[in-house]
Short mmCIF file of C-alpha atoms and ligand atoms in Angstrom, two decimals:
data_model
loop_
_atom_site.label_atom_id
_atom_site.label_comp_id
_atom_site.label_asym_id
_atom_site.label_seq_id
_atom_site.Cartn_x
_atom_site.Cartn_y
_atom_site.Cartn_z
CA MET A 1 163.03 80.13 32.45
CA GLU A 2 159.63 81.95 31.05
CA ARG A 3 156.82 79.51 29.09
CA ILE A 4 156.30 81.34 26.46
CA SER A 5 153.33 80.74 23.64
CA VAL A 6 154.36 79.30 20.10
CA ALA A 7 151.79 82.30 19.31
CA GLU A 8 154.57 84.09 20.87
CA ALA A 9 157.13 82.39 19.83
CA ARG A 10 156.50 83.08 16.51
CA ARG A 11 156.70 87.06 16.39
CA ALA A 12 160.05 89.08 15.26
CA GLU A 13 160.10 91.04 19.19
CA ALA A 14 160.29 86.94 20.77
CA VAL A 15 163.88 86.99 18.54
CA GLY A 16 167.18 86.49 21.48
CA ARG A 17 164.50 85.68 24.06
CA GLN A 18 165.10 82.19 26.46
CA ALA A 19 162.18 80.10 26.63
CA GLU A 20 160.16 77.34 27.44
CA LEU A 21 157.70 76.03 24.82
CA ASN A 22 155.07 73.19 25.45
CA GLY A 23 153.41 70.77 22.57
CA TRP A 24 152.55 68.03 20.28
CA VAL A 25 155.23 67.80 16.97
CA ARG A 26 153.69 67.97 13.74
CA THR A 27 156.67 66.33 11.27
CA ARG A 28 160.01 65.67 12.24
CA ARG A 29 162.84 66.08 9.18
CA ASP A 30 166.33 64.33 10.41
CA SER A 31 169.22 66.17 8.18
CA LYS A 32 172.04 64.40 6.94
CA SER A 33 174.65 66.94 8.68
CA GLY A 34 173.69 65.37 12.24
CA PHE A 35 171.05 67.55 13.70
CA SER A 36 166.49 67.64 12.93
CA PHE A 37 164.09 69.79 12.13
CA VAL A 38 161.44 69.50 15.16
CA GLU A 39 157.72 71.56 13.89
CA LEU A 40 155.71 72.02 16.88
CA ASN A 41 152.16 73.67 17.12
CA ASP A 42 150.10 73.76 20.54
CA GLY A 43 146.75 74.85 19.28
CA THR A 44 147.85 78.94 19.30
CA THR A 45 148.01 79.32 16.02
CA LEU A 46 147.75 77.59 13.21
CA ALA A 47 152.09 77.67 11.85
CA ASN A 48 154.22 75.53 13.99
CA LEU A 49 156.92 76.06 15.02
CA GLN A 50 161.20 74.67 13.30
CA ILE A 51 162.50 73.22 16.14
CA ILE A 52 166.88 72.67 16.10
CA CYS A 53 167.65 69.76 17.77
CA ASP A 54 171.48 68.76 17.66
CA ALA A 55 172.10 65.68 18.20
CA GLU A 56 175.06 66.07 21.23
CA LEU A 57 171.28 66.60 22.90
CA ALA A 58 171.54 64.54 25.82
CA ASN A 59 168.76 62.25 24.44
CA TYR A 60 168.99 62.78 20.39
CA ASP A 61 170.32 59.08 19.86
CA SER A 62 167.47 57.87 22.30
CA GLU A 63 164.03 60.28 22.29
CA ILE A 64 164.70 63.23 19.96
CA ARG A 65 165.71 60.96 16.49
CA ARG A 66 162.00 58.91 18.15
CA LEU A 67 159.75 61.61 17.37
CA SER A 68 156.94 61.53 15.52
CA PRO A 69 153.62 63.28 15.70
CA GLY A 70 151.88 63.61 17.96
CA CYS A 71 154.30 62.87 20.22
CA SER A 72 153.97 65.34 22.68
CA ILE A 73 156.80 67.47 24.43
CA ARG A 74 158.40 69.82 25.85
CA VAL A 75 161.43 71.97 24.52
CA ARG A 76 162.99 74.25 26.25
CA GLY A 77 166.15 76.85 24.21
CA THR A 78 166.42 79.98 22.10
CA ILE A 79 164.56 81.37 20.11
CA LYS A 80 166.64 82.58 16.89
CA GLU A 81 166.23 84.45 13.12
CA SER A 82 165.42 81.74 11.14
CA GLY A 83 166.10 82.41 7.50
CA GLY A 84 163.55 79.27 5.81
CA LYS A 85 160.45 80.50 4.62
CA GLY A 86 156.66 81.46 6.06
CA GLN A 87 159.05 81.59 9.27
CA SER A 88 160.31 84.90 11.04
CA THR A 89 161.43 82.92 13.95
CA GLU A 90 162.85 78.83 15.17
CA VAL A 91 163.93 77.98 18.36
CA GLN A 92 167.02 76.97 19.01
CA ALA A 93 166.99 73.47 21.52
CA GLU A 94 169.04 73.21 24.48
CA ASP A 95 166.77 70.51 26.33
CA VAL A 96 164.44 68.58 24.30
CA HIS A 97 161.36 66.81 27.64
CA VAL A 98 158.24 64.39 26.33
CA TYR A 99 155.16 63.89 28.31
CA GLY A 100 154.31 61.11 25.56
CA TRP A 101 154.44 59.00 22.88
CA ALA A 102 152.95 58.27 20.82
CA ASP A 103 152.41 55.03 18.49
CA PRO A 104 153.89 56.11 15.01
CA GLU A 105 151.71 52.51 13.66
CA GLN A 106 148.76 53.23 15.41
CA TYR A 107 148.48 57.75 15.98
CA PRO A 108 145.39 57.95 13.57
CA LEU A 109 146.39 61.49 11.82
CA GLN A 110 149.78 60.95 10.93
CA LYS A 111 150.81 63.00 7.48
CA LYS A 112 148.32 61.60 5.39
CA ARG A 113 145.26 64.16 4.80
CA HIS A 114 141.56 62.00 5.75
CA SER A 115 138.93 63.03 4.60
CA PHE A 116 136.04 65.04 6.90
CA GLU A 117 133.89 62.06 7.13
CA LYS A 118 136.34 59.68 8.62
CA LEU A 119 137.60 62.79 11.08
CA ARG A 120 134.13 62.97 12.02
CA GLU A 121 135.00 59.47 13.42
CA TRP A 122 137.70 61.08 15.30
CA ALA A 123 136.08 63.86 16.87
CA HIS A 124 137.94 63.21 20.49
CA LEU A 125 141.49 63.87 17.92
CA ARG A 126 140.40 65.81 14.76
CA PRO A 127 141.39 69.43 16.77
CA ARG A 128 144.44 68.18 16.55
CA SER A 129 144.37 68.55 13.06
CA ASN A 130 144.95 72.27 11.15
CA THR A 131 141.44 72.28 10.24
CA PHE A 132 139.81 71.72 13.01
CA GLY A 133 141.75 73.75 14.76
CA ALA A 134 142.10 77.15 12.99
CA ILE A 135 137.72 75.77 13.18
CA ALA A 136 137.77 76.48 16.66
CA ARG A 137 139.82 79.83 16.77
CA VAL A 138 137.65 81.28 14.29
CA ARG A 139 134.64 79.81 16.28
CA ASN A 140 135.79 81.38 19.52
CA SER A 141 136.65 85.11 17.42
CA ILE A 142 133.26 84.81 16.77
CA CYS A 143 131.39 84.17 19.90
CA ARG A 144 133.41 86.84 21.67
CA SER A 145 132.48 89.23 18.73
CA ILE A 146 129.08 88.44 19.61
CA HIS A 147 129.35 88.96 23.51
CA ASP A 148 131.74 92.42 22.70
CA TYR A 149 128.70 93.88 20.07
CA PHE A 150 125.71 93.78 22.65
CA LEU A 151 127.89 94.39 25.70
CA GLU A 152 128.77 97.23 24.21
CA GLN A 153 125.31 97.91 23.52
CA ASP A 154 124.86 97.97 27.04
CA PHE A 155 122.52 94.86 26.52
CA LEU A 156 122.56 92.44 29.53
CA TYR A 157 123.18 89.18 28.91
CA VAL A 158 120.57 87.12 30.79
CA HIS A 159 120.46 83.36 31.37
CA THR A 160 117.56 81.59 29.97
CA PRO A 161 116.27 77.45 31.21
CA ILE A 162 117.57 74.50 29.00
CA ILE A 163 115.27 72.57 30.19
CA THR A 164 111.76 73.93 30.20
CA ALA A 165 107.96 73.48 29.60
CA SER A 166 106.74 75.23 26.76
CA ASP A 167 107.35 74.58 23.13
CA CYS A 168 108.89 78.18 21.08
CA GLU A 169 108.24 77.31 17.57
CA GLY A 170 105.42 75.30 18.37
CA ALA A 171 106.70 72.68 16.33
CA GLY A 172 105.95 69.71 18.13
CA GLU A 173 110.46 68.95 17.56
CA MET A 174 111.42 68.91 21.09
CA PHE A 175 113.29 65.98 23.02
CA LYS A 176 111.34 65.28 25.88
CA VAL A 177 113.15 64.68 29.09
CA THR A 178 112.72 62.31 32.17
CA THR A 179 113.00 60.27 35.05
CA LEU A 180 110.69 57.68 34.89
CA ASP A 181 111.49 54.00 33.84
CA LEU A 182 111.31 53.50 30.46
CA GLU A 183 112.48 49.93 29.95
CA MET A 184 109.21 49.86 32.75
CA LEU A 185 107.13 51.44 30.90
CA ALA A 186 108.33 50.18 27.20
CA LYS A 187 107.92 46.58 28.32
CA LYS A 188 104.38 47.31 30.47
CA SER A 189 102.59 50.06 28.39
CA THR A 190 100.91 51.33 31.35
CA GLU A 191 99.03 54.89 30.85
CA LEU A 192 101.46 57.42 31.85
CA ASP A 193 101.56 59.86 35.06
CA TYR A 194 103.35 62.14 34.74
CA LYS A 195 103.23 63.13 38.51
CA PHE A 196 105.32 60.16 38.80
CA ASP A 197 108.32 62.43 36.41
CA PHE A 198 111.17 64.85 38.21
CA PHE A 199 109.41 68.25 37.21
CA ASP A 200 105.11 66.50 37.79
CA ARG A 201 104.47 67.16 33.73
CA PRO A 202 105.79 66.75 30.61
CA ALA A 203 109.14 68.19 30.52
CA TYR A 204 111.36 68.67 26.98
CA LEU A 205 114.82 70.40 25.99
CA THR A 206 114.01 74.65 24.79
CA VAL A 207 113.98 74.37 21.04
CA SER A 208 114.76 78.23 21.82
CA GLY A 209 115.43 80.80 24.40
CA GLN A 210 113.43 83.46 22.98
CA LEU A 211 110.35 83.11 25.29
CA GLU A 212 111.79 83.83 28.48
CA ALA A 213 113.97 86.15 26.76
CA GLU A 214 110.91 88.60 26.35
CA ILE A 215 110.57 88.08 30.25
CA PHE A 216 113.76 89.62 31.14
CA ALA A 217 113.10 92.87 27.83
CA THR A 218 110.06 93.45 29.46
CA ALA A 219 111.60 94.72 32.16
CA LEU A 220 115.08 95.29 32.12
CA GLY A 221 114.60 97.18 28.17
CA LYS A 222 117.94 95.55 25.62
CA VAL A 223 118.89 92.11 26.43
CA TYR A 224 120.48 88.85 24.85
CA THR A 225 120.58 84.71 25.93
CA PHE A 226 123.12 83.10 24.06
CA GLY A 227 122.98 78.92 24.98
CA PRO A 228 122.98 75.43 23.28
CA THR A 229 119.22 74.96 21.40
CA PHE A 230 117.86 71.51 20.76
CA ARG A 231 115.87 70.01 17.61
CA ALA A 232 114.48 66.84 17.63
CA GLU A 233 114.18 66.80 14.06
CA ASN A 234 114.69 64.31 11.46
CA SER A 235 117.39 66.63 9.41
CA ASN A 236 119.77 64.74 7.51
CA THR A 237 121.21 68.08 5.96
CA SER A 238 124.87 69.98 5.90
CA ARG A 239 122.95 72.20 7.52
CA HIS A 240 121.19 71.03 10.57
CA LEU A 241 122.05 69.12 14.33
CA ALA A 242 120.14 68.69 16.62
CA GLU A 243 121.49 70.39 19.26
CA PHE A 244 123.57 74.10 17.96
CA TRP A 245 123.94 76.97 20.13
CA MET A 246 121.68 80.14 19.23
CA VAL A 247 121.69 84.13 20.84
CA GLU A 248 118.64 85.62 20.85
CA PRO A 249 118.57 88.94 21.45
CA GLU A 250 115.47 90.63 22.79
CA VAL A 251 114.48 94.29 22.54
CA ALA A 252 111.36 96.04 24.24
CA PHE A 253 110.35 99.50 22.21
CA ALA A 254 111.39 98.08 19.58
CA GLU A 255 109.73 97.10 16.33
CA LEU A 256 110.97 95.61 12.85
CA PRO A 257 113.34 97.80 11.39
CA GLU A 258 115.47 98.20 14.50
CA ASP A 259 115.65 94.77 14.41
CA MET A 260 116.31 94.15 11.11
CA ASP A 261 119.70 96.54 12.22
CA LEU A 262 120.09 94.45 15.16
CA ALA A 263 120.44 91.86 12.67
CA GLU A 264 122.97 93.15 9.84
CA GLY A 265 124.93 94.93 12.37
CA LEU A 266 125.96 91.79 14.27
CA ILE A 267 126.81 89.93 10.97
CA LYS A 268 129.26 92.98 9.82
CA ARG A 269 130.42 93.10 13.04
CA ILE A 270 131.30 89.34 13.08
CA PHE A 271 133.35 89.28 9.80
CA ALA A 272 135.65 91.98 11.26
CA ASP A 273 136.55 90.61 13.93
CA VAL A 274 137.27 87.90 12.50
CA LEU A 275 139.30 89.78 9.08
CA ASN A 276 140.61 91.22 12.33
CA ARG A 277 141.87 88.81 14.79
CA CYS A 278 142.14 85.12 13.04
CA GLY A 279 143.80 86.49 9.54
CA GLU A 280 146.11 83.52 9.59
CA ASP A 281 143.26 80.96 9.82
CA MET A 282 141.34 83.24 7.53
CA GLN A 283 143.47 82.67 4.65
CA PHE A 284 144.34 78.67 5.12
CA PHE A 285 140.10 78.44 4.64
CA ASN A 286 141.09 80.66 1.36
CA ASP A 287 143.48 78.60 0.10
CA ARG A 288 142.04 75.00 1.01
CA ILE A 289 138.02 75.05 1.72
CA ASP A 290 136.83 78.13 -0.60
CA ASP A 291 138.81 80.51 -2.53
CA THR A 292 135.81 83.30 -1.90
CA VAL A 293 135.77 83.44 2.15
CA LEU A 294 137.87 86.72 1.75
CA ALA A 295 136.22 88.47 -0.15
CA THR A 296 133.42 86.83 0.49
CA LEU A 297 134.04 88.32 3.72
CA THR A 298 135.14 91.83 3.19
CA SER A 299 132.81 92.25 0.57
CA ILE A 300 129.62 91.51 3.61
CA ALA A 301 131.08 93.55 6.41
CA GLU A 302 131.16 96.58 3.51
CA SER A 303 127.73 96.37 2.00
CA ASP A 304 123.45 96.99 2.60
CA PHE A 305 122.18 93.83 2.91
CA GLU A 306 118.68 93.89 0.47
CA ARG A 307 115.70 94.19 2.51
CA LEU A 308 112.59 92.49 0.30
CA SER A 309 109.38 91.56 1.54
CA TYR A 310 108.01 88.13 0.89
CA THR A 311 105.73 89.07 -1.25
CA GLU A 312 108.77 90.67 -3.44
CA ALA A 313 110.64 87.68 -2.95
CA ILE A 314 107.76 84.51 -3.93
CA ALA A 315 107.22 87.60 -7.63
CA LEU A 316 110.97 87.65 -7.93
CA LEU A 317 111.08 83.47 -7.95
CA GLU A 318 108.30 83.19 -10.13
CA LYS A 319 109.44 85.45 -12.56
CA ALA A 320 113.18 84.10 -13.03
CA ASP A 321 114.22 82.41 -15.85
CA ARG A 322 114.64 79.04 -13.94
CA LYS A 323 112.77 75.29 -13.34
CA PHE A 324 112.66 74.88 -9.17
CA GLU A 325 112.32 71.46 -8.27
CA TYR A 326 109.27 73.07 -5.88
CA PRO A 327 107.43 76.03 -7.40
CA PRO A 328 107.60 79.01 -5.49
CA GLN A 329 104.10 79.76 -4.60
CA TRP A 330 101.66 82.59 -2.52
CA GLY A 331 101.73 80.94 0.93
CA VAL A 332 104.17 78.50 0.66
CA ASP A 333 107.28 77.88 2.93
CA LEU A 334 110.87 79.24 0.75
CA GLN A 335 112.40 76.56 0.05
CA ALA A 336 116.61 75.52 0.20
CA GLU A 337 116.06 75.72 -3.95
CA HIS A 338 114.14 79.84 -3.25
CA GLU A 339 116.76 80.58 -1.04
CA ARG A 340 119.87 80.35 -2.39
CA TYR A 341 118.01 81.58 -6.09
CA LEU A 342 117.18 85.13 -4.49
CA THR A 343 121.17 85.18 -2.81
CA GLU A 344 123.31 83.99 -5.09
CA GLU A 345 121.70 84.87 -8.36
CA ALA A 346 118.99 87.25 -7.90
CA ILE A 347 120.20 89.55 -5.39
CA GLY A 348 124.30 88.29 -5.13
CA ARG A 349 124.59 89.42 -1.58
CA PRO A 350 122.98 88.93 1.38
CA VAL A 351 119.20 89.77 2.12
CA ILE A 352 116.38 90.47 4.77
CA LEU A 353 112.93 88.51 3.69
CA PHE A 354 110.45 89.88 5.96
CA ASP A 355 106.54 90.27 6.27
CA TYR A 356 105.66 85.72 6.28
CA PRO A 357 102.47 84.30 5.51
CA SER A 358 101.15 84.23 9.20
CA THR A 359 100.29 80.87 8.34
CA ILE A 360 103.98 79.52 7.91
CA LYS A 361 105.38 80.79 10.89
CA PRO A 362 104.82 81.01 15.14
CA PHE A 363 102.43 82.40 17.14
CA TYR A 364 104.27 84.37 18.61
CA MET A 365 105.03 86.76 15.79
CA TYR A 366 103.33 90.81 14.89
CA VAL A 367 100.25 90.27 12.53
CA ASN A 368 100.07 93.32 10.31
CA ASP A 369 97.39 95.24 8.86
CA ASP A 370 96.84 93.55 6.43
CA GLU A 371 95.61 90.11 8.73
CA LYS A 372 97.67 88.01 6.06
CA THR A 373 101.05 88.99 6.92
CA VAL A 374 103.12 88.68 10.27
CA ARG A 375 106.47 90.91 10.84
CA ALA A 376 108.62 88.20 10.56
CA MET A 377 112.04 88.32 9.09
CA ASP A 378 114.67 85.87 8.05
CA VAL A 379 118.27 86.81 7.15
CA LEU A 380 120.13 84.34 4.15
CA VAL A 381 123.21 83.98 2.60
CA PRO A 382 124.51 82.12 0.01
CA LYS A 383 124.76 79.43 -0.10
CA VAL A 384 123.34 78.80 3.79
CA GLY A 385 121.01 79.77 3.52
CA GLU A 386 118.91 80.93 6.79
CA ILE A 387 121.05 82.34 9.85
CA ILE A 388 118.53 84.18 11.41
CA GLY A 389 115.22 84.04 12.02
CA GLY A 390 113.30 86.93 13.47
CA SER A 391 110.39 89.16 13.90
CA GLN A 392 108.36 92.31 15.75
CA ARG A 393 107.01 90.23 19.49
CA GLU A 394 102.87 89.69 19.15
CA HIS A 395 102.05 92.46 22.14
CA ARG A 396 98.12 93.25 21.88
CA LEU A 397 96.63 90.32 23.99
CA ASP A 398 93.79 89.84 22.16
CA VAL A 399 95.54 88.49 19.13
CA LEU A 400 97.77 86.43 20.32
CA GLU A 401 95.56 85.38 21.92
CA ARG A 402 93.71 84.24 18.34
CA ARG A 403 96.53 83.05 16.80
CA MET A 404 97.50 80.66 19.33
CA ARG A 405 94.25 78.61 19.12
CA GLU A 406 94.40 79.43 14.81
CA GLN A 407 97.89 77.14 15.84
CA ASN A 408 96.28 74.91 18.49
CA LEU A 409 97.88 75.77 20.84
CA ASP A 410 95.72 76.15 24.72
CA PRO A 411 96.36 79.76 26.15
CA ASP A 412 96.53 78.18 29.36
CA ASP A 413 99.82 76.81 29.57
CA TYR A 414 101.16 80.09 28.27
CA TRP A 415 99.76 82.34 31.13
CA TRP A 416 102.51 83.79 31.80
CA TYR A 417 103.89 85.61 28.44
CA LEU A 418 100.07 86.15 28.33
CA ASP A 419 100.89 87.62 30.97
CA LEU A 420 103.42 89.96 29.72
CA ARG A 421 100.31 91.27 27.14
CA ARG A 422 98.53 92.04 30.58
CA TYR A 423 100.91 94.31 32.50
CA GLY A 424 102.69 97.14 31.07
CA THR A 425 102.55 95.50 27.50
CA VAL A 426 104.97 96.54 25.44
CA PRO A 427 106.02 96.91 20.78
CA HIS A 428 108.79 94.21 20.92
CA ALA A 429 111.72 91.98 18.60
CA GLY A 430 113.87 89.68 18.53
CA PHE A 431 115.69 87.95 16.34
CA GLY A 432 117.57 83.97 16.83
CA LEU A 433 121.26 83.70 15.35
CA GLY A 434 122.98 80.01 14.57
CA LEU A 435 125.63 80.34 15.51
CA GLU A 436 126.81 76.98 14.06
CA ARG A 437 125.41 78.57 10.97
CA ILE A 438 127.23 81.74 10.94
CA VAL A 439 130.77 79.84 11.13
CA GLN A 440 129.63 78.01 8.17
CA PHE A 441 128.93 80.78 6.56
CA THR A 442 132.66 82.46 7.56
CA THR A 443 134.34 79.85 7.28
CA GLY A 444 132.94 77.95 4.10
CA MET A 445 132.80 74.41 5.47
CA GLY A 446 130.47 72.27 3.12
CA ASN A 447 128.89 70.42 6.35
CA ILE A 448 127.89 72.38 9.51
CA ARG A 449 129.25 68.73 11.42
CA ASP A 450 132.34 69.95 11.16
CA VAL A 451 132.05 73.55 12.37
CA ILE A 452 130.82 72.02 15.84
CA PRO A 453 133.29 70.07 18.40
CA PHE A 454 130.49 67.20 19.10
CA PRO A 455 127.94 67.06 16.40
CA ARG A 456 124.05 65.56 17.41
CA THR A 457 123.24 64.42 14.91
CA PRO A 458 120.04 61.62 14.15
CA GLY A 459 122.06 58.14 15.10
CA ASN A 460 124.98 60.06 16.33
CA ALA A 461 125.93 60.82 19.61
CA GLU A 462 129.26 58.99 20.04
CA PHE A 463 131.90 61.17 21.70
O1 4AD B 501 115.31 80.40 13.00
P1 4AD B 501 114.22 79.89 13.90
O2 4AD B 501 113.98 78.24 14.50
O3 4AD B 501 114.41 80.98 15.10
C1 4AD B 501 114.20 80.51 17.04
O4 4AD B 501 114.04 79.55 17.06
C2 4AD B 501 112.84 81.93 16.93
N1 4AD B 501 112.72 81.76 18.71
C3 4AD B 501 114.64 82.99 17.65
C4 4AD B 501 114.38 84.15 17.78
O5 4AD B 501 113.61 84.91 17.36
N2 4AD B 501 114.36 85.12 18.80
O6 4AD B 501 116.05 79.94 14.84
C5 4AD B 501 116.49 80.57 14.57
C6 4AD B 501 118.28 80.23 13.55
C7 4AD B 501 117.92 79.89 12.26
O7 4AD B 501 118.19 81.06 11.44
C8 4AD B 501 119.71 79.27 12.51
O8 4AD B 501 120.35 79.62 11.91
C9 4AD B 501 119.49 78.27 13.37
O9 4AD B 501 118.43 79.21 14.58
N3 4AD B 501 118.78 77.02 13.50
C10 4AD B 501 119.65 75.89 13.38
N4 4AD B 501 121.20 75.66 13.31
C11 4AD B 501 121.40 74.17 13.33
N5 4AD B 501 120.66 73.41 12.60
C12 4AD B 501 119.51 74.04 13.31
N6 4AD B 501 118.19 72.48 13.26
C13 4AD B 501 119.04 74.78 12.92
N7 4AD B 501 117.22 75.28 13.31
C14 4AD B 501 118.13 76.48 13.67
MG1 MG B 502 114.04 80.08 10.77
#
């Protein structure tokens, strides 16, 4: 007998087929006239498949009438047209096998709805809930769009290292990687000698694959890297994770306007694909989480992003009829409240801010002729704020060395990065899109911890 998924079995074309399905019971209802309805889910869709189990089945009394949420079963039967609302098909069971029971006295995910906070404590079970199943499918669609978007434009996918010796963002928010005996060190507090450490030098988990992506872009043209990145910032917010995924394209012979076009195109492509492929899941987010997500994604996919210089943004904030906790001031980084005002109120759609003061941005950004600003760009969206950070890179050796010294970095530590400017330097640009931030925006989920399977935040690494 052919094995098919719940998604396939729910399509009208499946009517008449004999098939085998495997999955987990969501609910069981017994009718008075001697049969039971079992709702089966296998993760391929949000919706369940209704299984009709007649009392004549051999194990009807011994097993089927004991099925409860979470039990795993195999069903063999015939797919029929259904009169029930919300479904066009159902299965008339001919054989039901129970793989595993889930004690209803103990299984945490009974019918009752749990808070997202509670579900975080059950990260091993929450993918079985409607919301987390839908998030996993939308996240998957977004990853697929990212690869499709770049590969269709002839980008090369490169893998940059997770363990690194350099701090790309210069913010010192790195996790150290070591094989030194920390307990010994803690007890003896002797001087640290990295000669005894695995890499003969301090090593860290990467905060960004950008510097290594630049190595490949300045040899192969258009590349992107996509992988986990780590930040040891002690931020307990709804938008920060200690481990998150970032996609980072890097393009040789490109300047800032092209970089912005690439970023805007990526976001629109992601939204268009999600609306196309994940209609049912997106309807669920719109009904249950945030009733604006469908309209927002549709309008963003079709309209142009506003482009505004940092200086213009500060002017807008200064004349805003509004009291900010942190008064806006040229030369100071924007706070979340400023970003939200710009995207949600002043402009009402995504904004690309560019040309930031050099003092608040990392060493690698191209210095403008005014000597005060750098060719940085951030893409801001309503509610979530910054989802992309990028820039044109400084490709002039002397300027780059000067910027490093200004930021107290030793150019000798970055000799290989400077070599890219010594030998055949070219203008180039790139950006980083935080995967979880875009999943958060797409689904309307309020907390970033709920859009990554296993969130790492200060104090949390159980699973
Ligand atoms: O703005 P960031 O720090 O930029 C970079 O790392 C550049 N090297 C990227 C590049 O040009 N190749 O980070 C990029 C994006 C942010 O816009 C945000 O979406 C996400 O990464 N991000 C985080 N997401 C979750 N938790 C955190 N702690 C994040 N920090 C940054
Ligand atoms: Mg940033």
